[in-house]
Coordinates of C-alpha atoms and ligand atoms in Angstrom, one line a residue:
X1 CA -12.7 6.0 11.8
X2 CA -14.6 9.0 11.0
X3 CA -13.7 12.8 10.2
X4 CA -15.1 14.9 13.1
X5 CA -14.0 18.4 11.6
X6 CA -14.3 19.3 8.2
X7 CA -11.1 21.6 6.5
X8 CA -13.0 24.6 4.2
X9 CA -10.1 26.3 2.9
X10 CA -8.2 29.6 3.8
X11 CA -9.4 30.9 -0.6
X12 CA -7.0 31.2 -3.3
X13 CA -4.3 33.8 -3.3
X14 CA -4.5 33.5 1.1
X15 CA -0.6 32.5 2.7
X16 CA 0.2 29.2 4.1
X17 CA 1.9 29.6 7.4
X18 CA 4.8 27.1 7.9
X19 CA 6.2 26.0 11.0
X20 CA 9.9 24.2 10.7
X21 CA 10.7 22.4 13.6
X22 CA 14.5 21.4 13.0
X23 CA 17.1 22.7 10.6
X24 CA 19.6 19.8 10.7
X25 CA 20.3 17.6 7.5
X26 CA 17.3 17.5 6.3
X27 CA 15.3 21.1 7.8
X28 CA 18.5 23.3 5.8
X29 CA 17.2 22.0 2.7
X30 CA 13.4 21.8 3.5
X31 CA 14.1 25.7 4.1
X32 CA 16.1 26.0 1.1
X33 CA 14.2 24.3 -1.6
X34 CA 11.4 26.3 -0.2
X35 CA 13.3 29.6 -0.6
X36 CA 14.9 28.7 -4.1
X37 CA 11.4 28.2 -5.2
X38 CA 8.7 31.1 -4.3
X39 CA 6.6 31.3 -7.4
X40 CA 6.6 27.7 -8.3
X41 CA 5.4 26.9 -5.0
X42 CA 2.7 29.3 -4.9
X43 CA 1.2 28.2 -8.3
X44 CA 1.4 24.9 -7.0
X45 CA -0.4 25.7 -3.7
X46 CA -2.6 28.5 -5.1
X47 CA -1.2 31.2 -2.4
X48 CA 2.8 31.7 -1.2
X49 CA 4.7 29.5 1.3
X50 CA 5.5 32.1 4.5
X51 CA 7.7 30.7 6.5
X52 CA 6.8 31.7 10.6
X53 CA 10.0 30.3 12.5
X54 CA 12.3 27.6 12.6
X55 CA 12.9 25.3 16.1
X56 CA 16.0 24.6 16.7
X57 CA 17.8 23.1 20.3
X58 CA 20.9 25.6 20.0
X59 CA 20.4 29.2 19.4
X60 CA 24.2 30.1 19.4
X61 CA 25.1 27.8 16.0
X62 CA 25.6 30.0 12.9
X63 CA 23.0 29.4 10.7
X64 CA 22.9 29.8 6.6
X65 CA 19.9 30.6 4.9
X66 CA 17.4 31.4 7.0
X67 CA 16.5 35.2 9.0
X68 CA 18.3 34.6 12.2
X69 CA 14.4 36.7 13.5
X70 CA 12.9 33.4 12.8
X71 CA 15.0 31.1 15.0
X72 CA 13.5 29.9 18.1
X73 CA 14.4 27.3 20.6
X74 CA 10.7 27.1 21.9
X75 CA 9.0 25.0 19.1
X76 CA 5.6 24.4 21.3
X77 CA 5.5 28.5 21.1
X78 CA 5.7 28.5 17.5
X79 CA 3.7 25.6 16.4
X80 CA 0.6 27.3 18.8
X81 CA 1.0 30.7 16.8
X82 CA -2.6 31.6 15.1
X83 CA -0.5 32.2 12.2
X84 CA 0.8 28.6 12.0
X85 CA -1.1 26.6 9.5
X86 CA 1.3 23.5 8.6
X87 CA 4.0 21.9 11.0
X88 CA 7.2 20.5 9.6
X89 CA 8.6 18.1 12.2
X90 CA 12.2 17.2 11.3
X91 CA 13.8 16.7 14.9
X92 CA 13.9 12.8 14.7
X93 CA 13.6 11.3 18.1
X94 CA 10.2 9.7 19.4
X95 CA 8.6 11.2 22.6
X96 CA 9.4 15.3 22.0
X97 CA 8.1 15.2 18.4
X98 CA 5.4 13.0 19.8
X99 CA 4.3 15.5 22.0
X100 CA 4.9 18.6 19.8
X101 CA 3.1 16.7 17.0
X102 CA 0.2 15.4 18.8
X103 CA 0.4 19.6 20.5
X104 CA 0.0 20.8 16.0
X105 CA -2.3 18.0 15.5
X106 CA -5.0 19.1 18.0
X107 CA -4.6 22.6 17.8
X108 CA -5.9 22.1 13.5
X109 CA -2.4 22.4 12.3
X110 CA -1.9 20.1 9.5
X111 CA 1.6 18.1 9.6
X112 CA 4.7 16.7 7.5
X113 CA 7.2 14.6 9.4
X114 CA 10.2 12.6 8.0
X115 CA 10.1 10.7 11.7
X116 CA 9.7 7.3 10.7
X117 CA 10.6 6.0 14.7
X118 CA 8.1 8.2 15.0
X119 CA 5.2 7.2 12.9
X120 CA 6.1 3.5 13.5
X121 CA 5.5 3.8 17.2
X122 CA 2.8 5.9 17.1
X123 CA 0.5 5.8 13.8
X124 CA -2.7 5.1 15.4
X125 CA -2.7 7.9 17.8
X126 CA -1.2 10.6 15.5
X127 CA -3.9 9.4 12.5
X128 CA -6.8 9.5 15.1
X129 CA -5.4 13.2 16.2
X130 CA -5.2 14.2 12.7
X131 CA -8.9 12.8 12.4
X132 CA -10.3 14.1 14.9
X133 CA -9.0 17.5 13.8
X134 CA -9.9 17.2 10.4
X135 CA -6.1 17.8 9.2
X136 CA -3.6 16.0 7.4
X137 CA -0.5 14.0 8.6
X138 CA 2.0 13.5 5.7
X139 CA 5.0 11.1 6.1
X140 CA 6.6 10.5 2.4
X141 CA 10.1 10.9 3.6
X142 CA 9.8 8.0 6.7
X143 CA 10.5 5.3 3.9
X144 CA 12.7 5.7 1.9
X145 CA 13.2 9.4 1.5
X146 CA 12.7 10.8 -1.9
X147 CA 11.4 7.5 -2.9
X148 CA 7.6 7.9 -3.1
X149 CA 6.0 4.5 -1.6
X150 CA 4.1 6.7 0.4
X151 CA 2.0 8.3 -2.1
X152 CA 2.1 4.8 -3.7
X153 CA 0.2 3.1 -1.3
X154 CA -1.8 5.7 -0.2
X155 CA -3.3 6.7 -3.4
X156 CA -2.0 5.1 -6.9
X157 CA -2.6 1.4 -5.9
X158 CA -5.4 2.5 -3.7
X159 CA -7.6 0.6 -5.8
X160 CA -5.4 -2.7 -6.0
X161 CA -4.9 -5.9 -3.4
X162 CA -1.3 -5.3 -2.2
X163 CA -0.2 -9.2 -1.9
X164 CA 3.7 -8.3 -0.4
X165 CA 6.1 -5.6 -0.3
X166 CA 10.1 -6.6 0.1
X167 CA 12.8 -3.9 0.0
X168 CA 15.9 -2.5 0.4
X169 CA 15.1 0.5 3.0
X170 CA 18.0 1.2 4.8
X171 CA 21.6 3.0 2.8
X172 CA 23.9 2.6 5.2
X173 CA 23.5 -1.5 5.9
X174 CA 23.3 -1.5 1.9
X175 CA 26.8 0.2 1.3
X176 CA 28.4 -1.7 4.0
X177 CA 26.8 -5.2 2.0
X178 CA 27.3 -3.6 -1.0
X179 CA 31.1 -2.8 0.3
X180 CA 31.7 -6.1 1.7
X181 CA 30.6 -7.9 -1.9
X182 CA 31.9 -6.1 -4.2
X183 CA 35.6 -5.6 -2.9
X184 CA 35.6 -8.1 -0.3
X185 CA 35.6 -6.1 2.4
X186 CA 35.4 -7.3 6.2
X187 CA 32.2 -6.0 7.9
X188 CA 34.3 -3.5 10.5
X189 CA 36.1 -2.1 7.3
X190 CA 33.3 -1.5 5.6
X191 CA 31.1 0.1 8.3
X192 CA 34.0 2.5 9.1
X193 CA 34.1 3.1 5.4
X194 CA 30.5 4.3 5.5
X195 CA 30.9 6.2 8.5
X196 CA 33.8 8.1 7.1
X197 CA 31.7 8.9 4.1
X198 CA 28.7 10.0 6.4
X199 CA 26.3 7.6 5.4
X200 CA 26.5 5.6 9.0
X201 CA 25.7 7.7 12.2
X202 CA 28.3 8.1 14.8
X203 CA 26.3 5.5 16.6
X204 CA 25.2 2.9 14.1
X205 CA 23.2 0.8 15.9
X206 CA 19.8 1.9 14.4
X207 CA 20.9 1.0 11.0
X208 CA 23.4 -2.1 11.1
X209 CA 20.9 -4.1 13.8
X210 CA 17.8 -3.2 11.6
X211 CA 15.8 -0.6 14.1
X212 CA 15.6 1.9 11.5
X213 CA 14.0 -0.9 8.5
X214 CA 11.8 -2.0 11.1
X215 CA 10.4 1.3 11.2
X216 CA 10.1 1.3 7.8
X217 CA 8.9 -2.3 7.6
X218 CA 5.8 -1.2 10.0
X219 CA 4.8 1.9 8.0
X220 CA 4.8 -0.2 5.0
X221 CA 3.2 -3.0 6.2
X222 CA 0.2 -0.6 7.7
X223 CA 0.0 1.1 4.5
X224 CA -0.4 -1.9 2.5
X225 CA -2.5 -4.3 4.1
X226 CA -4.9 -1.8 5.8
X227 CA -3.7 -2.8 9.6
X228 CA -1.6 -1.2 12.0
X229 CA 1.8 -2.7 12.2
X230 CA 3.8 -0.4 15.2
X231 CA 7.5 -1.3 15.1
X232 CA 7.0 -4.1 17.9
X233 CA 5.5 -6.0 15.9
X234 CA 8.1 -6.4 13.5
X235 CA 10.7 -9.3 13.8
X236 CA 14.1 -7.4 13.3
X237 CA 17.7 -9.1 12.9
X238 CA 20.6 -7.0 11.6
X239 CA 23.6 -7.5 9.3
X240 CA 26.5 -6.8 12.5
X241 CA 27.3 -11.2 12.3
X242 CA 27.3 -11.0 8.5
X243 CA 30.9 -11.9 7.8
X244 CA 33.0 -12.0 4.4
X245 CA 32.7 -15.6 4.1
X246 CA 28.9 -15.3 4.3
X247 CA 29.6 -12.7 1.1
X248 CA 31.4 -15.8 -0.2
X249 CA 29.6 -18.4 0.2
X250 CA 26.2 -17.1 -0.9
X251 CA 28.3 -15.5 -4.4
X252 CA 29.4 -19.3 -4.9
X253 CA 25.4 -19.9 -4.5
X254 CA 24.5 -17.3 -6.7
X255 CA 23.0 -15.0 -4.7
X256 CA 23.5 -11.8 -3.3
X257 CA 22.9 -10.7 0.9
X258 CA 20.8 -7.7 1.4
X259 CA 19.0 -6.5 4.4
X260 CA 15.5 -6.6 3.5
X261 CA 12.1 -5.4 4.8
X262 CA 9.6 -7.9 3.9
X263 CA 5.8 -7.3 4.4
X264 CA 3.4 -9.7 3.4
X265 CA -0.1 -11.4 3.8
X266 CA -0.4 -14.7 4.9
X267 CA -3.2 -17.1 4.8
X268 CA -3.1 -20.5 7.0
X269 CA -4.8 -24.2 5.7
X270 CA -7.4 -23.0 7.9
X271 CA -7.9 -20.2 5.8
X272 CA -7.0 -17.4 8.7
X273 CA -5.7 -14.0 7.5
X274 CA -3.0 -12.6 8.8
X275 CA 0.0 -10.1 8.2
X276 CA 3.7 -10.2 8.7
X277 CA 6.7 -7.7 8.8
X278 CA 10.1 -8.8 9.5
X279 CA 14.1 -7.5 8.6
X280 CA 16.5 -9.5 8.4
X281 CA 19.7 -10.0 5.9
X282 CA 18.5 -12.1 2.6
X283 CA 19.6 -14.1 0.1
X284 CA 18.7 -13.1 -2.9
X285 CA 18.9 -14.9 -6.0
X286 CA 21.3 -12.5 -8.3
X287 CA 18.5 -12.2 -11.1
X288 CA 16.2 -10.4 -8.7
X289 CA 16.1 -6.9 -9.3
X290 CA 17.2 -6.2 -5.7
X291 CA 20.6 -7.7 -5.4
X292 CA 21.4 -5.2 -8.8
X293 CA 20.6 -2.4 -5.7
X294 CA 24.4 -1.5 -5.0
X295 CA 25.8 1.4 -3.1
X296 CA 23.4 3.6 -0.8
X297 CA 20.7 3.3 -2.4
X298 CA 16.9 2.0 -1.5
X299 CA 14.7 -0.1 -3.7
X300 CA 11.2 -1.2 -2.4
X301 CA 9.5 -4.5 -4.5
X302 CA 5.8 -4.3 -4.5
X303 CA 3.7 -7.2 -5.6
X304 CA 0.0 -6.2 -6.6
X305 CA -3.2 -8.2 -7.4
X306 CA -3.9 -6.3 -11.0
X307 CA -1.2 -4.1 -11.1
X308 CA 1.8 -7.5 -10.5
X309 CA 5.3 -6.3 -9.8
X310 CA 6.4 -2.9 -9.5
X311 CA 9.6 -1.5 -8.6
X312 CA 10.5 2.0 -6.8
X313 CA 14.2 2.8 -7.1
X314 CA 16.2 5.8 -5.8
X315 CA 18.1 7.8 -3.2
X316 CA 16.6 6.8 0.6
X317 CA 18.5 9.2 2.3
X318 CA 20.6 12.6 2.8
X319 CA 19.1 15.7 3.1
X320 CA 18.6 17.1 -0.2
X321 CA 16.3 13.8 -1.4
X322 CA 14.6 14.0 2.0
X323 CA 13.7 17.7 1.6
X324 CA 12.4 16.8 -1.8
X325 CA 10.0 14.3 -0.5
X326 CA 8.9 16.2 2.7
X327 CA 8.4 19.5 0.2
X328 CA 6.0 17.4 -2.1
X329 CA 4.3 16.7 1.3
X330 CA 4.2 20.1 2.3
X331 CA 2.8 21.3 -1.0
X332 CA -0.1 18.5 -0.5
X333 CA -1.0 20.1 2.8
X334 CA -0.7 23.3 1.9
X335 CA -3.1 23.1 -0.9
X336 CA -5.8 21.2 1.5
X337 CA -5.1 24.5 3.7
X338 CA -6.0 26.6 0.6
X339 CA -9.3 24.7 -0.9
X340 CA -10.4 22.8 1.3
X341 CA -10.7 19.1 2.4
X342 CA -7.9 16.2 3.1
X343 CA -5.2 14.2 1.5
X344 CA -5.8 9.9 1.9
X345 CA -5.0 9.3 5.5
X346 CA -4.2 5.9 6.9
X347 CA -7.3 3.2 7.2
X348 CA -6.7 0.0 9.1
X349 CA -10.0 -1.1 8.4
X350 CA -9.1 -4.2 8.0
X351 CA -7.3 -5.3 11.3
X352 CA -5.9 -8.4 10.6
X353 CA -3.8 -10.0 13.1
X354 CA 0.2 -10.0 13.2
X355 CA 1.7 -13.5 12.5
X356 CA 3.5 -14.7 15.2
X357 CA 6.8 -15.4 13.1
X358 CA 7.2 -18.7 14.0
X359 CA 4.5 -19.5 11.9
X360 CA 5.8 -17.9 9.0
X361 CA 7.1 -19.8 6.1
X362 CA 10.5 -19.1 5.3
X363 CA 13.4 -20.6 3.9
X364 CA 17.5 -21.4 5.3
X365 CA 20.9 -21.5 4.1
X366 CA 22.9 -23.4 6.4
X367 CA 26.9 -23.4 6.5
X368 CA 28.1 -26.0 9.4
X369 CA 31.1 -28.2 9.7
X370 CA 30.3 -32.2 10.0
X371 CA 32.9 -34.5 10.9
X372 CA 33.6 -36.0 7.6
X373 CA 32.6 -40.1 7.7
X374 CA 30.4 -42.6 6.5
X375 CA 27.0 -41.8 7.7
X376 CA 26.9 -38.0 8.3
X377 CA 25.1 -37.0 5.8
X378 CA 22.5 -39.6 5.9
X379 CA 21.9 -39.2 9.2
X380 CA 21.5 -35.2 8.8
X381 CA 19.1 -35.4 6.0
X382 CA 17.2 -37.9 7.5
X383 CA 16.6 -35.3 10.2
X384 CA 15.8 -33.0 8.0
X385 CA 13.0 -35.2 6.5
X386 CA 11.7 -36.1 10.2
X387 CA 11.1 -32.9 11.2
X388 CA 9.6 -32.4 7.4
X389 CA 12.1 -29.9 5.7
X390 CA 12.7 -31.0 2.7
X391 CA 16.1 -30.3 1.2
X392 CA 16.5 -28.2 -2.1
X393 CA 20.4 -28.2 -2.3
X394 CA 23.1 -30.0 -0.2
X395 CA 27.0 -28.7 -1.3
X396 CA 29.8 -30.5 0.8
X397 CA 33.7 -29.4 0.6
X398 CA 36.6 -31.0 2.3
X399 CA 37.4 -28.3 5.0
X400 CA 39.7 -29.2 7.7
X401 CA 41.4 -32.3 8.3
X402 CA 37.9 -35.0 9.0
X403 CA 35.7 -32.6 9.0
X404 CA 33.7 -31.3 5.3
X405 CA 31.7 -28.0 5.3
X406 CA 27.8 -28.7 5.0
X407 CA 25.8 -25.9 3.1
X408 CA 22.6 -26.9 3.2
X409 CA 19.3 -25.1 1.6
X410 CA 16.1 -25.6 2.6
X411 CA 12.9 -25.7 0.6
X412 CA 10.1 -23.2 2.7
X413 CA 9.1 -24.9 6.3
X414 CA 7.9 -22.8 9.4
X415 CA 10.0 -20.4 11.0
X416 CA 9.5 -22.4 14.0
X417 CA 10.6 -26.0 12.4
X418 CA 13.8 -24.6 10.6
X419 CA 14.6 -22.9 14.5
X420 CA 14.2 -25.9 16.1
X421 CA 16.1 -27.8 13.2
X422 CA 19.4 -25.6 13.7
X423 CA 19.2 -26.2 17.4
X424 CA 19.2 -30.0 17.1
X425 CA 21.4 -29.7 14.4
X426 CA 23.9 -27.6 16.8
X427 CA 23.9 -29.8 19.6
X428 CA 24.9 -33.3 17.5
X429 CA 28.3 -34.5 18.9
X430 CA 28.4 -34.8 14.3
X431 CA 27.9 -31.5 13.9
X432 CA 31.5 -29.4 15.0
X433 CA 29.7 -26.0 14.6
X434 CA 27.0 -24.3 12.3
X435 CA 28.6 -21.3 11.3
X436 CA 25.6 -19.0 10.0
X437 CA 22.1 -19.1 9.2
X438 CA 20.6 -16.8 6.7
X439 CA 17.2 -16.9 5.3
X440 CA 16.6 -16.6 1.5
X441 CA 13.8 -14.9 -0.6
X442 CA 12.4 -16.7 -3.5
Ligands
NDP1 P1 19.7 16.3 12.4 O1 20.2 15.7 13.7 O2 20.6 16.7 11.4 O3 18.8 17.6 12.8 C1 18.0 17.7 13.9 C2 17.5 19.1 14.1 O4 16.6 19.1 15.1 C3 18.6 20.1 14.5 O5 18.5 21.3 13.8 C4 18.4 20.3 16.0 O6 18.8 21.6 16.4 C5 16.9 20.2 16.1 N1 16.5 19.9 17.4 C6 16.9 18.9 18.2 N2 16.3 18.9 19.4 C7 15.5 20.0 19.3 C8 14.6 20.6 20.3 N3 14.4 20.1 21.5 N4 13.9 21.7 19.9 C9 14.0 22.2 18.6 N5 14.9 21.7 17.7 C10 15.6 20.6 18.1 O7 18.6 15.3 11.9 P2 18.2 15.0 10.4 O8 17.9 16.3 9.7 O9 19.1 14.1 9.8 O10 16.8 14.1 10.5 C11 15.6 14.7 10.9 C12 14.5 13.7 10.7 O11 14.4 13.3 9.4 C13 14.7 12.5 11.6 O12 13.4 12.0 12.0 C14 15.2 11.5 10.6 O13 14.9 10.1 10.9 C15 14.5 11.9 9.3 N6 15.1 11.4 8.1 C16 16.4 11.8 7.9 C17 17.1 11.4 6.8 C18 18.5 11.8 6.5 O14 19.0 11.3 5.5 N7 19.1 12.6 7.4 C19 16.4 10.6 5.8 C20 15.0 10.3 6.0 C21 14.4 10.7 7.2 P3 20.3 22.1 16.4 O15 20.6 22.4 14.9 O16 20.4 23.3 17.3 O17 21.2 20.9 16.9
HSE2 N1 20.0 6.0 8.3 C1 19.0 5.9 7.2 C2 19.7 5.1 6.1 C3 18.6 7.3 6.8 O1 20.9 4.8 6.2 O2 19.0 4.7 5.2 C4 17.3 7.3 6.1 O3 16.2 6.9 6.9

């Protein structure tokens, strides 16, 4: 990938002209940490913040804090003013902001989204825009808001081997888990719970089936292991089957369910490269660091070749911890627009291949009811070891009358074998049902 235009710099002392597109959760306090902080700002940047206009879709709604001159519903308008310099894309959505940031990109505006549907859909054309243009494309706040994994990858463990990245990146599936583990909540009680504290969207889906971690999941994947992930590529399962007695049964097990984002690197017998991303709710041991993760908030677990394991923690979401992180970015971008030259941008140089998941390893907790005689178990485990799964842990309780609950935990096998092994295992006239399959992380 190579620069065609080179960014010289307005001087020291010259205005940065901002663009807002969107004054929703997060644009009211982009606009206001901007305004709370003049001087600061400029000494960071080395000339003032002016903000040109704000895009927004109604022009009736009262708005606080901002010159009611500067509203505009015609964002293409404002990002094409001369006087534009930096675009700040907080709509959300995927194919407007597309177009109105691929519109900044190519007219030299440099550009700070917190659109992670965005980004994870499109990196490689919006990077190749910002390229060819020779401006920057910032997106701290699409993981993780106000925690900075962005910067992280992009820059302090630039000069490391990034072997996996596992995380908590989504708040509202956490405080629903969170909910359901620590008071014993019922998964319906404790997403209405979040959506009456305004942490789950009116419409949920994105979060509960995993949509909005995938997105994540992809941007961090990309970032880490030098390869563009798009959110397609990313195996996604959400938390909406997880029921109390899951909670239960994995607290008697000693471990904790999250919904995590795992990334990681892969390397066959053959010795094939290759990368994987996948969501999916988790059991994790209770001594890890993330099952400590509780309420809302994000954690993202990065394992490095030199650096080993590091651990971001904070608040991944509401709009005053977004603002902060897209603010930083701004600041970044503004700076390049002031002396010159560009901040890290993505580099998939080195284009491995995506894992089809069913070769991944991976590892099962299975809860199932067996009829309860002589020759069950034997005859499961046997199974197990034909289709070569090896066991780590095998728990039986009386459950109803002649029948026992089965919890069985694998040791790592393929994705594929441990599918196929709860499929046979479902059908056997032994078997009276397998009541939930969660994968575990070491
Ligand atoms: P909101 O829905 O609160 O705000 C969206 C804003 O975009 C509103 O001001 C809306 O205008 C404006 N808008 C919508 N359509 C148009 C249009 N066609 N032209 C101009 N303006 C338009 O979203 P959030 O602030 O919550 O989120 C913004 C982005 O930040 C999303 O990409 C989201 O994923 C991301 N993000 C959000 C986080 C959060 O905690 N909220 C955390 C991390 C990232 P109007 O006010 O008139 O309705
Ligand atoms: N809906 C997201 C969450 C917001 O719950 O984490 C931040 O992306």
């Amino acid at each position: 990938m190579t620069t065609t235009s080179f960014n010289q710099g307005k001087g020291l002392g010259q205005p940065v002209g901002v663009a807002v597109l969107g004054m929703g959760t997060v644009g009211t306090e982009v606009l206001r940490l901007i305004a709370e902080n003049p001087n600061a700002y400029a000494n960071r940047i080395g000339g003032p913040i002016e903000i040109r206009g704000v895009a927004v879709s109604d022009l009736s709604r009262p708005r606080e804090g901002v010159d009611p001159a500067l509203l505009t519903d015609d964002a293409l308008g404002l990002i094409n003013r001369d006087d534009v310099d930096i675009v700040v894309e907080v709509i959300g959505g995927i194919e407007y902001p597309r177009e109105l940031v691929l519109a900044a990109l190519k007219a030299g505006k440099s550009v700070v989204t917190a659109n992670k549907a965005l980004v994870a859909a499109h990196a490689g054309e919006l990077a190749d825009a910002a390229n060819e243009a020779g401006v920057d494309l910032y997106y701290e706040a699409a993981v993780a808001a106000a925690i900075p994994v962005v910067g992280m990858l992009r820059r302090s463990l630039a000069g490391d081997q990034i072997q996996r990245i596992s995380g908590i990146v989504n708040g509202t599936t956490n405080f629903i888990l969170d909910a359901m583990t620590s008071t014993g909540a019922s998964y319906d009680d404790a997403l209405a719970e979040a959506t009456r504290l305004g942490y789950a969207e009116a419409d949920p889906t994105a979060d509960v089936e995993g949509h909005d971690a995938a997105s994540k999941a992809a941007i961090l994947a990309s970032l880490g292991f030098h390869t563009r992930v798009s959110f397609d590529d990313v195996y996604c399962e959400g938390i909406s089957k997880i029921t109390a007695e899951d909670i239960e049964a994995a607290k008697e097990a000693g471990y904790t369910i999250k919904l995590l984002a795992i990334c990681e690197k892969l390397v066959d017998e053959e010795g094939n490269k290759s990368v994987n991303a996948r969501v999916h709710p988790t059991l994790v041991p209770n001594e890890h660091p993330l099952a400590t993760v509780d309420k809302s908030y994000n954690a993202i677990f990065v394992e490095a070749e030199a650096a080993g394991r590091l651990m971001f923690y904070g608040n991944g979401a509401g709009g005053a911890p977004t603002a902060s992180a897209v603010c930083g970015d701004l600041i970044g971008a503004a700076r390049n627009k002031i002396h010159g030259g560009r901040a890290p941008g993505d580099n998939p140089y080195a284009n491995q291949p995506i894992a089809d998941f069913g070769e991944v390893p991976t590892r099962y907790h299975i809860d199932m009811r067996v009829e309860d005689r002589t020759g069950v178990l034997a005859d499961l485990a046997n199974r197990f070891a034909n289709a070569g799964i090896s066991l780590r842990t095998v728990r039986q309780e009386e459950d109803a009358e002649n029948e026992a609950r089965l919890i069985v935990v694998t040791h790592e096998a393929l994705e594929k074998d441990l599918r196929a092994m709860v499929e046979e295992l479902a059908a056997l006239p032994n078997v009276k049902e397998v009541k939930s399959v969660i994968r575990l992380d070491s």
